[in-house]
Coordinates of C-alpha atoms in Angstrom, one line a residue:
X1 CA 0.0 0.0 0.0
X2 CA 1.2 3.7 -0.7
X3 CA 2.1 5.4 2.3
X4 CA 0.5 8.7 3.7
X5 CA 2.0 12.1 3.2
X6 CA 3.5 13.8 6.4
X7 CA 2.1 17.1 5.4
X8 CA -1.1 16.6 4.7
X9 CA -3.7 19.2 6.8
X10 CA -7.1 16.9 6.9
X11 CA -5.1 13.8 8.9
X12 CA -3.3 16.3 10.4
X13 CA -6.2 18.2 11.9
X14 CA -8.0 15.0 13.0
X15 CA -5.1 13.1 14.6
X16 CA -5.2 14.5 18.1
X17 CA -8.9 13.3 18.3
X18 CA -7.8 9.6 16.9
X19 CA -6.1 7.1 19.4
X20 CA -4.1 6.2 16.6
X21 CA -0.3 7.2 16.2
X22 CA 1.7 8.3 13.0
X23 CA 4.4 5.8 12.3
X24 CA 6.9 8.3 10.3
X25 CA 9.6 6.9 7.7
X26 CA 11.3 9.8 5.5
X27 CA 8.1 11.8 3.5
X28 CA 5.9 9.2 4.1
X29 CA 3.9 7.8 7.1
X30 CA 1.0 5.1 8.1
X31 CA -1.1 5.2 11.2
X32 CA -0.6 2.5 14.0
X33 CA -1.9 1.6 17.5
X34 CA 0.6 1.6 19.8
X35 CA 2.0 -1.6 19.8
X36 CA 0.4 -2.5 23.4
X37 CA -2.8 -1.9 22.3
X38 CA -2.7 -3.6 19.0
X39 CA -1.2 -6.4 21.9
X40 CA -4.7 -6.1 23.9
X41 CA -7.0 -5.7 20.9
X42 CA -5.6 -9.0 19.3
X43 CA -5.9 -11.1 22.6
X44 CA -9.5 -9.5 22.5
X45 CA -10.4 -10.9 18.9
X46 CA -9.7 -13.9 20.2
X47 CA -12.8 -14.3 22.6
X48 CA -13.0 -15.0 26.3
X49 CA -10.8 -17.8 26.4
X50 CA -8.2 -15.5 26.2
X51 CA -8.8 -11.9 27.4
X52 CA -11.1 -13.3 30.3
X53 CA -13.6 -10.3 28.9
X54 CA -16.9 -12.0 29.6
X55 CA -19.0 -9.2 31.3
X56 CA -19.8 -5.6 31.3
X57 CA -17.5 -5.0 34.7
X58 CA -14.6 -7.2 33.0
X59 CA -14.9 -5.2 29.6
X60 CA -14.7 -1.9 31.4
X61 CA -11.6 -2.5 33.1
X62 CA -10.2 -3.3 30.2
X63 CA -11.5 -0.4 28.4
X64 CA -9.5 1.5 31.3
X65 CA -6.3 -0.7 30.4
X66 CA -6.4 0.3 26.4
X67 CA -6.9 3.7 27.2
X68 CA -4.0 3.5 29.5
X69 CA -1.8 2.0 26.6
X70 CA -2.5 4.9 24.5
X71 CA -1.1 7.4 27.1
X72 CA -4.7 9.3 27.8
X73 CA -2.8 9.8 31.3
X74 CA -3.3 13.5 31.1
X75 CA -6.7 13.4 29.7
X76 CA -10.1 13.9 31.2
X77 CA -11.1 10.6 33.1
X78 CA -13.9 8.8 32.1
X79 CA -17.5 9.2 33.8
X80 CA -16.9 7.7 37.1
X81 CA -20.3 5.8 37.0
X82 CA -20.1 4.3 33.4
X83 CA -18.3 0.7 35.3
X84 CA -21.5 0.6 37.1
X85 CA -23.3 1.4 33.6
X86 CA -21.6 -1.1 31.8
X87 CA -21.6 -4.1 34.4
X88 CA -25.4 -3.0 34.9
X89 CA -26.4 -3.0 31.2
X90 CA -24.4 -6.4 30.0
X91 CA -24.5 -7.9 33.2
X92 CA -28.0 -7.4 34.2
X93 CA -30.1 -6.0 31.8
X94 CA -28.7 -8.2 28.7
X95 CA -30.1 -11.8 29.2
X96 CA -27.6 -14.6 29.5
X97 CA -28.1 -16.0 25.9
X98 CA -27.6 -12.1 24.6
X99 CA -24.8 -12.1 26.8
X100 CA -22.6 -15.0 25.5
X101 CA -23.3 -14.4 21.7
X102 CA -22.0 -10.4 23.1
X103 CA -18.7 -11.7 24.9
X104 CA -18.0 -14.4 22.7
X105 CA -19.0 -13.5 19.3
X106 CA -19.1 -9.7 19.0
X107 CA -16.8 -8.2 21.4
X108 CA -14.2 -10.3 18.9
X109 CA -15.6 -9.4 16.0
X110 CA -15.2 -5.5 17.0
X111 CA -11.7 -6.2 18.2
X112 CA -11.0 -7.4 14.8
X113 CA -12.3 -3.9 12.9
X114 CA -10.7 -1.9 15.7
X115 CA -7.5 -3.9 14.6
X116 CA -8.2 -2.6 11.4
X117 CA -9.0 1.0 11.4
X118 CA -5.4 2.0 10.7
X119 CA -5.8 0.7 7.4
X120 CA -9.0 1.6 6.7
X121 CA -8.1 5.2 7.8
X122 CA -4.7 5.0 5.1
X123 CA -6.8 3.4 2.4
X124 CA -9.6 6.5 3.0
X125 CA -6.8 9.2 2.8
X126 CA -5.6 7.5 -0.4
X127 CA -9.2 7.5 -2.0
X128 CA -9.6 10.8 -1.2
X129 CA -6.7 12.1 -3.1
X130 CA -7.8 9.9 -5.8
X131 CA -11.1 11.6 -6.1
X132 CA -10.0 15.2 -5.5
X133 CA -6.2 15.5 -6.3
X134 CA -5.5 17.0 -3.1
X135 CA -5.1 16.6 0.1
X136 CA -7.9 18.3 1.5
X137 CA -11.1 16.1 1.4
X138 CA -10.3 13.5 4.0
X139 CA -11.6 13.1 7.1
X140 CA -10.3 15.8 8.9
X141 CA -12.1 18.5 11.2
X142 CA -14.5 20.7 9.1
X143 CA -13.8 24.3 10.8
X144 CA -17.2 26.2 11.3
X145 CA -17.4 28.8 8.1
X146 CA -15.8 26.4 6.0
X147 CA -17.8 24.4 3.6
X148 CA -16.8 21.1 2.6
X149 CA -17.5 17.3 2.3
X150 CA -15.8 14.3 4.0
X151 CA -17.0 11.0 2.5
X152 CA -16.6 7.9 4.7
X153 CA -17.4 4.0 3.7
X154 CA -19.9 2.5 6.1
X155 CA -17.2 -0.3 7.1
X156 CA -14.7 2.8 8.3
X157 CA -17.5 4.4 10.2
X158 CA -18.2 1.3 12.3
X159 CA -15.0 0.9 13.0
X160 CA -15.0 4.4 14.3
X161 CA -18.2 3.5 16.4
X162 CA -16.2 1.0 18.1
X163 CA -13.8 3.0 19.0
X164 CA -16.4 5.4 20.7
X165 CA -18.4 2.7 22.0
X166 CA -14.5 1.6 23.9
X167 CA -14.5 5.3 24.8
X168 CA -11.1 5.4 22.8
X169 CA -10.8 8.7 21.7
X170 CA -9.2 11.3 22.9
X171 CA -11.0 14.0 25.2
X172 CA -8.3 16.0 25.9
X173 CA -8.9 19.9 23.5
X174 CA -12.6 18.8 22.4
X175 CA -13.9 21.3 24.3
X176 CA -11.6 24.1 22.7
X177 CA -12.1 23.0 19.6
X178 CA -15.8 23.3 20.2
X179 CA -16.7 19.5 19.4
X180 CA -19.5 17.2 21.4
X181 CA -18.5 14.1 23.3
X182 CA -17.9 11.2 21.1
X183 CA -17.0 8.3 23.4
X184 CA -19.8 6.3 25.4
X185 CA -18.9 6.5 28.9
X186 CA -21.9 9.1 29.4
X187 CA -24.7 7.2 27.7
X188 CA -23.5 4.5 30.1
X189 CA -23.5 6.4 33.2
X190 CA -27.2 7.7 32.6
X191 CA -28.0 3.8 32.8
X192 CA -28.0 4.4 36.5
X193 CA -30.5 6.9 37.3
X194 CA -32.9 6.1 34.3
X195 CA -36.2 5.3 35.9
X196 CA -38.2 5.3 32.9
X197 CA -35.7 2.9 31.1
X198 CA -35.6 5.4 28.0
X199 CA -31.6 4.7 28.2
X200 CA -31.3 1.6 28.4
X201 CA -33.5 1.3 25.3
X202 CA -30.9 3.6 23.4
X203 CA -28.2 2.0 24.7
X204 CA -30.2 -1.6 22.7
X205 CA -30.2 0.2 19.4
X206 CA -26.5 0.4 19.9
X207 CA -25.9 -2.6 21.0
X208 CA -28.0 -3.7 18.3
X209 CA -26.1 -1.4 15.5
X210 CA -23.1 -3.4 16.4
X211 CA -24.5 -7.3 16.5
X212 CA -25.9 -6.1 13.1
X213 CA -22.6 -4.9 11.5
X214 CA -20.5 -8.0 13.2
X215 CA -23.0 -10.2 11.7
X216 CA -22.8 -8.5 7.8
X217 CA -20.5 -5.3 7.2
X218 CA -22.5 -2.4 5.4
X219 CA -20.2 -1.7 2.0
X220 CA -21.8 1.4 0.9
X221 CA -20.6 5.5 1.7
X222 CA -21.8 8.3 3.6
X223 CA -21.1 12.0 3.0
X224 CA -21.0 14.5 5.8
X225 CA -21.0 18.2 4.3
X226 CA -20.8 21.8 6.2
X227 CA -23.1 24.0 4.4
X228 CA -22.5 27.9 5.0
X229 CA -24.6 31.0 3.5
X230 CA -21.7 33.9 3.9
X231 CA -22.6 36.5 6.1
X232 CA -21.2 38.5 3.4
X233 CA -20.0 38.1 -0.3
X234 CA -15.8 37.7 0.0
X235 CA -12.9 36.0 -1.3
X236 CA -13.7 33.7 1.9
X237 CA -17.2 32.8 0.6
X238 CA -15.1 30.4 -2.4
X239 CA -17.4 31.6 -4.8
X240 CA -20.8 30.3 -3.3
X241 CA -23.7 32.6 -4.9
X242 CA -25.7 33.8 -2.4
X243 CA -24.7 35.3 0.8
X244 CA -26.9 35.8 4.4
X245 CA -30.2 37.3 3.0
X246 CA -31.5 40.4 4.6
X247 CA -35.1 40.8 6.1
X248 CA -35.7 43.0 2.8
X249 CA -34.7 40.2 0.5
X250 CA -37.0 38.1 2.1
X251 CA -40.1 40.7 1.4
X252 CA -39.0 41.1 -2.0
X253 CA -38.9 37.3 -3.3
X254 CA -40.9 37.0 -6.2
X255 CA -40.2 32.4 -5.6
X256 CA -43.6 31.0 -5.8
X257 CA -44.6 28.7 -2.7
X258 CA -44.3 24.9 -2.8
X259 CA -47.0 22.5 -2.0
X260 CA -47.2 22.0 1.6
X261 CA -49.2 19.1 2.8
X262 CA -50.1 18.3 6.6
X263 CA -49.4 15.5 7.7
X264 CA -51.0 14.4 11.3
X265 CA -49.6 10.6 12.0
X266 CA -46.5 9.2 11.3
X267 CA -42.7 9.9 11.2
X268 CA -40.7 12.3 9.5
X269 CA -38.3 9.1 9.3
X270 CA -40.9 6.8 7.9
X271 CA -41.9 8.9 5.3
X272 CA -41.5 7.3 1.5
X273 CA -40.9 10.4 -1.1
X274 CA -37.7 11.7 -2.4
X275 CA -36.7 14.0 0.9
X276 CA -34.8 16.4 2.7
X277 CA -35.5 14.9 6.1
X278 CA -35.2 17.6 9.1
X279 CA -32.8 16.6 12.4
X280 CA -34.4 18.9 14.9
X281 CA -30.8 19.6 15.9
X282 CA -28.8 21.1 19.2
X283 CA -25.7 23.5 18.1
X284 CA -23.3 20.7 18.8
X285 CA -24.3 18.1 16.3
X286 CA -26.4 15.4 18.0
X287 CA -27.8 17.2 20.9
X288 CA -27.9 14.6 24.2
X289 CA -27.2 11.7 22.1
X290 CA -24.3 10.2 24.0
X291 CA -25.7 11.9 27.6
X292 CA -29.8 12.3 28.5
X293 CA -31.6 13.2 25.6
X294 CA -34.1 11.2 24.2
X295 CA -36.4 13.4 21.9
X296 CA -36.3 14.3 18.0
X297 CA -32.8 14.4 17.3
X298 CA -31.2 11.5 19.7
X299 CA -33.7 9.3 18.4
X300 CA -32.6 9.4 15.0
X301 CA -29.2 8.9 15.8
X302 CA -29.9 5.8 18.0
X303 CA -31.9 4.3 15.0
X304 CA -29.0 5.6 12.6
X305 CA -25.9 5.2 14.7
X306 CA -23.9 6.5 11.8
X307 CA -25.1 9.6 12.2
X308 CA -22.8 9.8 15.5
X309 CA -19.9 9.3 14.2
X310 CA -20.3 13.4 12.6
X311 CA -19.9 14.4 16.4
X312 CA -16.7 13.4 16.0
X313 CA -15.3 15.9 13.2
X314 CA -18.2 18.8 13.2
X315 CA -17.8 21.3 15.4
X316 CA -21.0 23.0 16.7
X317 CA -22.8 25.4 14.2
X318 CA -23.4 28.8 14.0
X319 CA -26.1 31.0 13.1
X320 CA -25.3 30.8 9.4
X321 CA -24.1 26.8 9.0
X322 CA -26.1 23.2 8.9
X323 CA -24.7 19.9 8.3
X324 CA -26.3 17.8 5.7
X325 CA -25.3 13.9 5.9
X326 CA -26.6 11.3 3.1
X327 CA -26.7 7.6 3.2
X328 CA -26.7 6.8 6.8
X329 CA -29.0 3.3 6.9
X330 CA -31.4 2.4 9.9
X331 CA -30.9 -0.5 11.8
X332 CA -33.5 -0.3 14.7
X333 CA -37.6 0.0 15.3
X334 CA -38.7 1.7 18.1
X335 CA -42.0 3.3 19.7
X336 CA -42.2 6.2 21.9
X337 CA -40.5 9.4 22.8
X338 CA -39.1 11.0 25.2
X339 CA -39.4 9.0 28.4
X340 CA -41.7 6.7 26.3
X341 CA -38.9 5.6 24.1
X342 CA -38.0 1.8 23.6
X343 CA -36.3 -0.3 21.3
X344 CA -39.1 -2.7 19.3
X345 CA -36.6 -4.5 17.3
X346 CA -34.4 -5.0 13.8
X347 CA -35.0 -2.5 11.1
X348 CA -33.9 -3.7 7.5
X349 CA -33.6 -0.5 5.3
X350 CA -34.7 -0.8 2.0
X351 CA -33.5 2.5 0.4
X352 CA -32.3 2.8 -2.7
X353 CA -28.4 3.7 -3.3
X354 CA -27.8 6.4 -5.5
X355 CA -24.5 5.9 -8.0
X356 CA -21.8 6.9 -5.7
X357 CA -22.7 4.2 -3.3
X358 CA -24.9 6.2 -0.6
X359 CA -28.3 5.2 0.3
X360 CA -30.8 8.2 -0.7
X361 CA -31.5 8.9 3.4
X362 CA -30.8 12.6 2.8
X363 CA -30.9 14.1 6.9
X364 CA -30.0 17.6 7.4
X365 CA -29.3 19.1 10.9
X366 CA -30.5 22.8 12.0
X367 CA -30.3 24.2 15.2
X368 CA -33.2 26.6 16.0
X369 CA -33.0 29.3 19.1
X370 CA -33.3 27.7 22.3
X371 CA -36.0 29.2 24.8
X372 CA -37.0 32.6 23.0
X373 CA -40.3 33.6 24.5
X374 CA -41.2 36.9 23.3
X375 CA -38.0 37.3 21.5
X376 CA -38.5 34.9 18.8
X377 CA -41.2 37.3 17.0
X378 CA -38.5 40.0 16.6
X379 CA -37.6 40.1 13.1
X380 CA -33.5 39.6 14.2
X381 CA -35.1 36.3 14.8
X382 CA -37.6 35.5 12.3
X383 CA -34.4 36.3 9.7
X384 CA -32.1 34.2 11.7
X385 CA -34.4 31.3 12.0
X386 CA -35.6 31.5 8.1
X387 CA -31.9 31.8 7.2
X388 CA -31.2 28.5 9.2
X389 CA -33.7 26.4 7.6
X390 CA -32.6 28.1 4.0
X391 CA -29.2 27.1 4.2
X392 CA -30.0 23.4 5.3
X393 CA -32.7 23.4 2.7
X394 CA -30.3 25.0 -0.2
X395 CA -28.5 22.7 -2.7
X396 CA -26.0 25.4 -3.4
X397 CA -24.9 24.3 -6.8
X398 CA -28.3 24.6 -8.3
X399 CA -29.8 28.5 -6.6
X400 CA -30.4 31.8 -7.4
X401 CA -32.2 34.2 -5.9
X402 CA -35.8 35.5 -7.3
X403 CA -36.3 39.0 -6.7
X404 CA -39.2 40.9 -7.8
X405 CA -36.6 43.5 -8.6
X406 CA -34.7 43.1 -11.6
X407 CA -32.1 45.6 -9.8
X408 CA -31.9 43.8 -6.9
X409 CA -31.5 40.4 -8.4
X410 CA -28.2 42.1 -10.4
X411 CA -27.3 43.6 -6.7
X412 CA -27.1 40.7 -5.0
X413 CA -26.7 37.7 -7.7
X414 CA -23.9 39.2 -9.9
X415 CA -21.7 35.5 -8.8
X416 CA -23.0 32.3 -10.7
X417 CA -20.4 30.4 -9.0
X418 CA -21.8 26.9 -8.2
X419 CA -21.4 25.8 -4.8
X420 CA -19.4 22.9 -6.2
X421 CA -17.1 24.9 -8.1
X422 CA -16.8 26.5 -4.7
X423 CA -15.2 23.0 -3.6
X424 CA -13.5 22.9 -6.3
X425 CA -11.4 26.1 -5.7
X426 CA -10.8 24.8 -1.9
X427 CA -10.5 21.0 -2.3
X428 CA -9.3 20.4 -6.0
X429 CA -11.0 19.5 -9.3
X430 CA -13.4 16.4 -8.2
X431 CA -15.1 14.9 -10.1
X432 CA -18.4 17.1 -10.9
X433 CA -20.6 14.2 -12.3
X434 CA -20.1 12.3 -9.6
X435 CA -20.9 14.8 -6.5
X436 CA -24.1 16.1 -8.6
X437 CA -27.6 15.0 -7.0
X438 CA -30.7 15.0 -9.2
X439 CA -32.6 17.4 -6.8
X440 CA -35.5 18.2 -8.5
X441 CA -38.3 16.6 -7.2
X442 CA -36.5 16.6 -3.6
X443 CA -39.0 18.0 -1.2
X444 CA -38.6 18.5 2.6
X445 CA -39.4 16.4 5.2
X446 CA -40.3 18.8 8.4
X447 CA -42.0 18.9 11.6
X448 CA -42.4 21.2 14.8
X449 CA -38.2 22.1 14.3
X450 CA -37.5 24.4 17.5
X451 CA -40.9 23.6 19.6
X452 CA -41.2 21.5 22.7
X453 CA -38.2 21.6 25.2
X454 CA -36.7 24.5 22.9
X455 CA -39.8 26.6 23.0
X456 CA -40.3 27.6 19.4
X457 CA -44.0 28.5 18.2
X458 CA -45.5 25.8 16.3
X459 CA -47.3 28.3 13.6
X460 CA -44.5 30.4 13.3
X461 CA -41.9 27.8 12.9
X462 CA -43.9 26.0 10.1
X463 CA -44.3 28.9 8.6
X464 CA -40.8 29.7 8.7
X465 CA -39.6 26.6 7.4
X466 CA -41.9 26.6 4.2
X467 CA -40.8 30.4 3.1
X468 CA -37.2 28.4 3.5
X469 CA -38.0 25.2 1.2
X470 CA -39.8 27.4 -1.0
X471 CA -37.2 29.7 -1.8
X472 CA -34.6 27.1 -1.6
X473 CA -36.9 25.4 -4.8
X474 CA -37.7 22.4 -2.9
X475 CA -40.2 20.2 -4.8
X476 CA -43.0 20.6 -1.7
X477 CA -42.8 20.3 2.2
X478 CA -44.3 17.7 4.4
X479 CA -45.0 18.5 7.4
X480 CA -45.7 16.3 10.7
X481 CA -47.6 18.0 12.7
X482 CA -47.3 15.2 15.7
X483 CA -50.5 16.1 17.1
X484 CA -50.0 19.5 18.0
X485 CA -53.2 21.4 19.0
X486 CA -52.2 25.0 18.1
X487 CA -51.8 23.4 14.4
X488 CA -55.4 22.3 13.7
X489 CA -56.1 25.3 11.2
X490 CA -53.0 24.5 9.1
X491 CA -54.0 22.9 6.7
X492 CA -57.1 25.1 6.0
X493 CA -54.4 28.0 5.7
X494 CA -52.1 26.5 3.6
X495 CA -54.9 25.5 1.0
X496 CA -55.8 29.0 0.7
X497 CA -52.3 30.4 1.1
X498 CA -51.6 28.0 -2.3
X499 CA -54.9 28.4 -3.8
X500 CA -54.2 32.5 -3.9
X501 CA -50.9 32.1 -5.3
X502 CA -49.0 34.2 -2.7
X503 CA -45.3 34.6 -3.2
X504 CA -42.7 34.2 -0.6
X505 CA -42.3 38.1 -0.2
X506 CA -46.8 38.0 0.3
X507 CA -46.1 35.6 3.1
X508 CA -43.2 37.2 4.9
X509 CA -44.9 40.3 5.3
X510 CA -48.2 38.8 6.9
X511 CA -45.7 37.3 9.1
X512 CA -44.1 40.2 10.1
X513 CA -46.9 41.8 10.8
X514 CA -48.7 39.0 12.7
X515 CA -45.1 39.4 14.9
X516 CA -45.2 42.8 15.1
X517 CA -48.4 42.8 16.8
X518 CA -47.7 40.4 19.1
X519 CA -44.5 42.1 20.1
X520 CA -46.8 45.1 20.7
X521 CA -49.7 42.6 22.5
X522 CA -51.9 43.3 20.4
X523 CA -53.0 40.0 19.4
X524 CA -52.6 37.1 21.6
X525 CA -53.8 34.2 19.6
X526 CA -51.3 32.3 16.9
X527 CA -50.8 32.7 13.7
X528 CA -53.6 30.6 12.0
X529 CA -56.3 32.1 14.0
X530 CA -54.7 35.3 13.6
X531 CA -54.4 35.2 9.8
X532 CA -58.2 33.2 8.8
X533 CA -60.0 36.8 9.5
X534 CA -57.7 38.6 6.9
X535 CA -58.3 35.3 4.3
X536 CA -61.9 35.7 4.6
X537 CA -62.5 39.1 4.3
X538 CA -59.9 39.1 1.2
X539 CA -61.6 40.3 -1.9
X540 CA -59.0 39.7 -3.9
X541 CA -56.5 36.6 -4.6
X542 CA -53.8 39.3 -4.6
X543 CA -51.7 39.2 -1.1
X544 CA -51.0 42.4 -2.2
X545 CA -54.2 44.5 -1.8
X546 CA -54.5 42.7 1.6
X547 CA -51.1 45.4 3.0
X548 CA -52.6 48.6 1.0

């Protein structure tokens, strides 16, 4: 095998968060364990006969050996309640049967693809120069304000998971760098004061995730990207065509509105169109997963463990960024949420691939404002919200801006540089035709983003997210309502809304206004009920005539 260049900045980046070492010769390189742990992950892969790992207490200690072979001496110490979690989970909760296929059949196999994740990590660097020509599309970590992609093979990403599941990487710097917990010592420690058993039923999707992958390793790839609308148009933007629109831009778009169709049952997960499927997400990229959270967001990542393994490279997002992953599969059923959550059995996905190997789950993560009260009808954070969903909802390389001013659209439009072209510049000369995605009749897959625990308003926020898909020229938007109350009219007022033929400009301004007056207490009711008087009384289908 070719060996890895010394210079390169995307291993280079990464490395301090691997528990791998750099074995150096000359120019080149390859990444190694250190030979005591290669010693203790061997005599693992070769079952309880010989590493005497056959239960949750025994794995932990020996968790706490490997770690200690790696030199994580200085490092943050592990939660000092994830040995009870761990001899409490496969020790008690985990019947016997479970328990001696787990110690004797996958612990092995998972020593065996931790034994191999140097290679798989040198034979991903390789790819990637292959693909791009440079050295700057490997895994590596993506920087907030710096769009990019990082594609990683399903079998690399499991190996990865077991290295988080062995709490293996390094903690020490995370914090600085502004990245979430990876390792699994957390989840773990939860187990012990989890009266309603929601953890331990996301700790069985795990569990699951890795008896499935033992059993038959997934072959396909996954792509992570860091999406950013500039905050302003620079030689820092690489080109991308649109920059952080205004509240003005928004009241000016001419883009006609997609279908929107209500949808009261169900799961945004389940659904079977050609989506855009929304992760209701924290700023740090999956939320509570690895700690207490159990709602939107750490449910989809216990169903689709791959998505965890993004924690591990993405640093949290700002107000301008999302993170868009495709081809992640689902390996779990479960009922529930929150508190109610559990773990109902195997999941076989049967989702199509598309031609570079992913499977077409396409999951984007935005982080709405957390607790706003009053504040979130201030138009600050109306735009900042609409601008989050727009650039999660935006597939750059295919956008421009409708204005209903030809002057304007010259203003702020003059760059038809493609988003991809933008990747280009930065990454090297991929190969176009293979990055391109037939987005077309791509819609959006939504729900009640930024409501419950965070607070958002229900009406407000599904509003929001439609002028988003809509002006990103999304194909339509789904929407889950779940069953919320305030959202009984919504349907009644996006049938008229579409029937009318307002724009997105027609539909910003009633929402303005409806904010306005509720900054000003003058209305107290929401949205729908707000709006239905001004829809009846309308004489004309012109939005228009409604503001004069």
């Amino acid at each position: 095998m070719e060996s890895l260049s010394l210079s390169r900045s995307d291993l280079n980046s990464i490395l301090p968060f691997l528990p791998l070492s750099i074995r150096a010769a000359s120019s080149s390189s390859s990444l190694s364990w250190s030979e005591r742990a290669q010693d203790s992950l061997r005599a693992l892969s070769l079952g309880p006969t010989v590493s005497h790992v056959d239960s949750g207490e025994v794995l932990f200690d020996f968790i706490l050996d490997l770690r200690d072979s790696l030199g994580f001496y200085s490092h943050p110490p592990l939660s000092s309640r994830a040995l009870d979690g761990f001899s409490l989970f496969f020790d008690e909760f985990m019947s016997r049967m479970d328990a001696r296929v787990w110690f004797n059949e996958v612990v092995p196999a998972l020593a065996n693809l931790l034994l191999k994740l140097p290679s798989l990590l040198d034979c991903h660097y390789l790819k990637s120069d292959q693909l791009s020509g440079h050295s700057f599309s490997g895994l590596r970590i993506m920087n907030s304000q710096h769009p990019g992609i990082v594609f990683l093979t399903q079998e690399l990403i499991a190996s990865l998971l077991a290295c988080a599941l062995f709490c293996l990487f390094p903690s020490k710097d995370r914090n600085a760098k502004h990245l979430p917990i990876i390792n699994f010592d957390q989840l773990f420690a939860t187990l012990l004061s989890d009266s309603k058993h929601c953890q331990e039923h996301k700790v069985k999707c795990l569990v699951h995730y890795f008896e499935r992958i033992c059993k038959d390793t997934p072959t396909g790839l996954v792509s992570f990207e860091r999406k950013v609308l500039p905050f302003k148009q620079s030689s820092y933007s690489h080109g991308v065509s649109i920059s952080y629109p205004t509240a003005d831009l928004w009241s000016n778009s001419a883009s006609s509105l997609c279908p929107f169709m209500v949808v009261d049952s169900g799961y945004i997960e389940d659904q079977e169109y050609e989506a855009l499927e929304v992760d209701f997400a924290n700023e740090y990229l999956g939320g509570g997963a690895l700690s207490r959270g159990c709602v939107q967001e750490e449910i989809r990542f216990m169903i689709n463990p791959e998505l965890i393994i993004g924690m591990l490279f993405m640093p949290c997002m700002r107000d301008n960024e999302a993170i868009e992953i495709i081809g992640v599969e689902r390996f779990s059923q479960y009922m529930g949420y929150g508190s109610s959550f559990r773990f109902v059995g195997d999941h076989v996905d049967t989702k199509p691939f598309d031609k570079m190997g992913r499977r077409k789950t396409r999951i984007v993560a935005i982080d709405a404002l957390c607790r706003p009260r009053m504040a979130q009808y201030e138009i600050r954070f109306l735009l900042r919200e609409a601008n989050k969903a727009l650039c999660g909802f935006l597939e750059h390389s295919n956008y421009h801006w409708s204005y209903q001013s030809s002057q304007e659209h010259e203003t702020h439009c003059s760059s038809e540089n493609s988003y991809l072209d933008s990747y280009n510049s930065q990454y090297g000369n991929e190969k176009k035709e293979d990055m391109e995605i037939d987005e077309d009749k791509i819609g959006i897959s939504t729900g009640n983003w930024g409501c419950g625990a965070f607070g958002g308003d229900p009406e407000i926020k599904s509003m929001i997210q439609w002028l988003a898909a809509a002006q990103a020229n999304r194909a339509f938007i789904h929407y889950y309502t779940f069953e919320e109350p305030s959202l009984e009219q919504l349907k009644q007022v996006t049938e008229w809304i579409l029937d009318h033929k307002w724009t997105v400009g027609d539909l910003w301004k009633m929402l303005a206004d409806y904010a306005s007056q509720r900054l000003k207490r003058e209305v107290k009711g929401g949205f729908c009920s707000w709006l239905l008087p001004h829809l009846n009384n309308a004489n004309s289908s012109n939005a228009h005539d409604m503001h004069q």
